[in-house]
Every structure is written in C-alpha cells, then in structure tokens.
CSV table of C-alpha atoms in Angstrom, one decimal:
chain,number,residue,atom,x,y,z
A,918,GLY,CA,-31.4,6.7,-7.5
A,919,LEU,CA,-34.6,5.9,-5.3
A,920,LEU,CA,-36.8,8.3,-3.9
A,921,ARG,CA,-37.7,8.6,-0.1
A,922,VAL,CA,-40.5,10.5,0.4
A,923,GLN,CA,-41.3,11.8,4.2
A,924,GLN,CA,-45.1,12.8,5.0
A,925,GLY,CA,-44.4,16.7,5.8
A,926,ILE,CA,-41.2,17.1,4.9
A,927,GLY,CA,-40.9,16.1,1.0
A,928,THR,CA,-39.7,13.6,-1.7
A,929,PHE,CA,-35.7,13.2,-1.6
A,930,VAL,CA,-33.4,11.2,-4.3
A,931,GLU,CA,-31.4,8.6,-1.8
A,932,SER,CA,-27.9,8.4,-2.1
A,933,LEU,CA,-26.6,5.5,-4.3
A,934,VAL,CA,-23.4,5.0,-2.1
A,935,ALA,CA,-23.8,1.6,-0.1
A,936,SER,CA,-22.9,2.9,2.8
A,937,ARG,CA,-22.5,6.3,4.8
A,938,GLU,CA,-19.7,4.6,7.0
A,939,PRO,CA,-16.4,6.7,6.7
A,940,MET,CA,-14.0,4.6,4.8
A,941,ASP,CA,-11.4,4.5,7.6
A,942,GLN,CA,-13.8,3.3,10.5
A,943,ARG,CA,-14.6,0.7,7.6
A,944,LEU,CA,-11.2,-0.1,7.3
A,945,LYS,CA,-10.9,-0.4,11.0
A,946,ARG,CA,-13.4,-3.1,11.3
A,947,ALA,CA,-12.0,-4.7,8.4
A,948,ASN,CA,-10.8,-8.5,8.5
A,949,VAL,CA,-7.1,-9.0,7.4
A,950,GLN,CA,-7.6,-10.8,4.5
A,951,ASP,CA,-9.8,-8.2,2.9
A,952,LEU,CA,-7.0,-5.9,3.8
A,953,ASP,CA,-4.5,-7.6,2.1
A,954,GLU,CA,-6.3,-8.5,-0.6
A,955,VAL,CA,-6.7,-4.6,-1.3
A,956,ARG,CA,-2.9,-3.8,-0.3
A,957,GLN,CA,-2.1,-6.3,-3.1
A,958,LEU,CA,-4.5,-4.4,-6.0
A,959,LEU,CA,-3.1,-1.0,-4.5
A,960,GLU,CA,0.6,-1.9,-4.4
A,961,MET,CA,0.3,-3.0,-8.1
A,962,LYS,CA,-1.5,-0.4,-9.5
A,963,ILE,CA,0.8,2.2,-7.7
A,964,ALA,CA,3.8,1.1,-8.6
A,965,GLU,CA,2.4,0.6,-12.3
A,966,LYS,CA,1.6,3.9,-12.5
A,967,ALA,CA,5.0,5.2,-10.0
A,968,ALA,CA,7.0,4.2,-13.0
A,969,ILE,CA,5.0,6.2,-15.4
A,970,ASN,CA,4.6,9.3,-13.8
A,971,ARG,CA,7.6,9.5,-11.2
A,972,THR,CA,9.8,12.5,-10.9
A,973,ASP,CA,13.9,12.5,-9.9
A,974,SER,CA,13.1,14.1,-6.4
A,975,ASP,CA,10.4,10.5,-6.1
A,976,ILE,CA,13.2,8.1,-7.0
A,977,ILE,CA,15.1,9.7,-4.1
A,978,ALA,CA,12.3,9.6,-1.7
A,979,ILE,CA,11.8,6.0,-2.7
A,980,ARG,CA,15.4,4.9,-2.3
A,981,HIS,CA,15.8,6.7,1.2
A,982,HIS,CA,12.8,4.8,2.3
A,983,LEU,CA,14.6,1.0,0.6
A,984,ALA,CA,17.9,2.2,2.6
A,985,ASN,CA,16.1,2.5,5.7
A,986,ARG,CA,13.9,-0.4,5.7
A,987,LYS,CA,17.5,-2.2,4.7
A,988,ARG,CA,19.3,-1.1,7.6
A,989,ALA,CA,16.8,-1.7,10.3
A,990,ALA,CA,16.4,-5.1,8.7
A,991,ALA,CA,19.8,-5.6,9.2
A,992,GLU,CA,20.4,-4.3,12.5
A,993,GLY,CA,17.3,-6.3,13.5
A,994,LYS,CA,14.6,-3.3,14.3
A,995,ILE,CA,11.4,-5.1,13.5
A,996,GLU,CA,9.3,-1.3,14.1
A,997,GLU,CA,12.1,0.7,12.2
A,998,CYS,CA,12.1,-2.0,9.4
A,999,ILE,CA,8.3,-2.1,9.3
A,1000,ALA,CA,7.7,1.5,9.3
A,1001,ALA,CA,10.6,1.8,6.7
A,1002,ASP,CA,8.6,-0.4,4.6
A,1003,VAL,CA,5.1,1.2,4.8
A,1004,GLN,CA,7.3,4.3,4.1
A,1005,PHE,CA,8.7,2.9,1.1
A,1006,HIS,CA,5.1,2.1,-0.6
A,1007,ILE,CA,3.7,5.0,0.5
A,1008,ALA,CA,6.7,6.8,-1.4
A,1009,ILE,CA,6.0,4.9,-4.4
A,1010,ALA,CA,2.3,5.7,-4.3
A,1011,GLU,CA,3.0,9.6,-4.0
A,1012,ALA,CA,4.8,8.7,-7.0
A,1013,SER,CA,2.1,7.5,-8.6
A,1014,LYS,CA,0.9,10.9,-9.0
A,1015,ASN,CA,-2.6,9.8,-8.8
A,1016,GLU,CA,-3.4,11.3,-5.6
A,1017,ILE,CA,-6.8,9.4,-4.8
A,1018,LEU,CA,-4.6,5.7,-4.9
A,1019,ALA,CA,-1.8,7.5,-3.0
A,1020,ASP,CA,-4.6,8.3,-0.1
A,1021,LEU,CA,-6.2,4.7,-0.4
A,1022,TYR,CA,-3.0,2.8,0.2
A,1023,LYS,CA,-2.3,5.8,3.1
A,1024,SER,CA,-5.5,4.6,4.8
A,1025,THR,CA,-4.8,0.7,4.0
A,1026,SER,CA,-1.3,0.9,5.2
A,1027,ILE,CA,-1.9,2.2,9.1
A,1028,HIS,CA,-4.2,-0.8,9.5
A,1029,LEU,CA,-2.2,-2.9,7.8
A,1030,LYS,CA,1.4,-1.8,9.9
A,1031,ASN,CA,-0.8,-3.1,13.1
A,1032,TRP,CA,-1.1,-7.0,11.2
A,1033,PHE,CA,2.5,-6.7,10.3
A,1034,PHE,CA,3.6,-6.4,13.9
A,1035,HIS,CA,1.7,-9.8,14.6
A,1036,ILE,CA,3.0,-11.6,11.4
A,1037,TYR,CA,6.8,-10.7,11.8
A,1038,PRO,CA,8.2,-11.1,14.8
A,1039,GLU,CA,11.7,-10.5,13.5
A,1040,THR,CA,13.1,-8.7,10.2
A,1041,ARG,CA,13.8,-12.1,8.2
A,1042,VAL,CA,11.5,-11.9,6.0
A,1043,PHE,CA,12.2,-8.0,5.0
A,1044,GLU,CA,16.2,-9.5,4.7
A,1045,GLU,CA,14.5,-12.1,2.3
A,1046,THR,CA,12.3,-9.5,0.3
A,1047,TYR,CA,15.4,-7.1,-0.4
A,1048,ILE,CA,16.1,-8.0,-4.0
A,1049,LEU,CA,12.3,-7.9,-5.0
A,1050,HIS,CA,11.6,-4.1,-3.4
A,1051,GLU,CA,15.1,-3.2,-4.7
A,1052,GLN,CA,14.2,-4.8,-8.6
A,1053,LEU,CA,11.0,-3.0,-8.2
A,1054,LEU,CA,12.9,0.7,-7.7
A,1055,LYS,CA,14.9,-0.6,-10.3
A,1056,SER,CA,11.6,-0.8,-12.5
A,1057,ILE,CA,9.8,2.5,-11.8
A,1058,ILE,CA,13.7,4.2,-12.7
A,1059,ALA,CA,13.8,2.4,-15.7
A,1060,GLY,CA,9.6,3.5,-16.7
A,1061,ASP,CA,8.9,-0.2,-16.7
A,1062,ALA,CA,5.4,-0.1,-15.8
A,1063,LYS,CA,5.1,-4.1,-16.6
A,1064,LYS,CA,7.7,-4.6,-14.5
A,1065,ALA,CA,7.0,-2.6,-11.6
A,1066,TRP,CA,3.4,-4.5,-11.7
A,1067,SER,CA,4.9,-7.7,-11.4
A,1068,PHE,CA,7.5,-6.8,-8.8
A,1069,ALA,CA,4.4,-5.9,-6.7
A,1070,ALA,CA,3.0,-8.5,-7.2
A,1071,LYS,CA,6.0,-11.1,-6.3
A,1072,ILE,CA,6.0,-8.3,-3.3
A,1073,THR,CA,2.4,-9.1,-1.8
A,1074,GLY,CA,2.7,-12.6,-2.7
A,1075,HIS,CA,0.1,-12.4,-5.6
A,1076,VAL,CA,2.4,-14.5,-7.4
A,1077,SER,CA,4.0,-17.0,-6.7
A,1078,GLN,CA,7.9,-16.2,-6.8
C-alpha cells in the first residue's frame, strides 16, 4: 500500500480500499441501472451455487415463497407479490451456502424493492414470468447449475427470453 506520513505522529500504511463508505450507504446512492446490473450478476451466481449446494429445507423455503408469489400475483396484490418475489430470490441466495453472496443479495434487494414498486404498478409481469421462476426452481432441485444460471439470466432480463 501507500504510506502516509503525519509529522510528529508517525508513518501509516494507507488502506487499499477504494471507498470507506459502508456498502449499504453506497447502495442507497447508487443509480437503478447499476443496482439492477449487480442484481443480475448476483442472481445468476446464487442460482448456480444453489443448484449445487441446496438442501431439502432450502427447497421447501424456495417453493413456499414461489407459491406466495403466484398467489399474490393472481390476487393482484402487488406489495405482497414483490415481497414474495424478493423472498424467493433471498431463499435461493441462502441455498447457495455462500454467506457473502447472500448478504450482498439481501443488501441489494432492499434497495431494488422500492424500484420494483415504481416500475411494476400491477402484478401482470409476475404472472408472465412465473413459468421462468418455476423452471429456475426445478433446475435447482435437479442440481443443474447451468440451467439454473440460464433461467436466472432470463428472469433478470440479462438474456432475451
């Protein structure tokens, strides 16, 4: 690292960290496009890792949130639908068994949730993408990391459907 000399105090090694700003604060001031790009990358990687590392209890949790998402979408309850969608992806992040990826996804999802309320005034898109979410779950259950990555990519819009 670089050295910082302070007269009368000493010489100190400077941190190589680009920013001392806490990640949560950084995410708060991030633009939506940057947040969404981070979400895309995280969702693909957590899906891949979940397919490899998931447990039976992880599958039960993921299924539960997917069912809540489907029900809320069918009933037109946008707040519940968005919450269930976020919980579905958080459950996948937890199933990845990578605590750092899960924490990053949770931090990012808090800020994305507000954006979702603005861009999704109703539940139609959640109904339209249900089958992709179901296929993602099936890929995770099957332990197929490549398919899980692919379905997560389709869900986030990173790859055209």
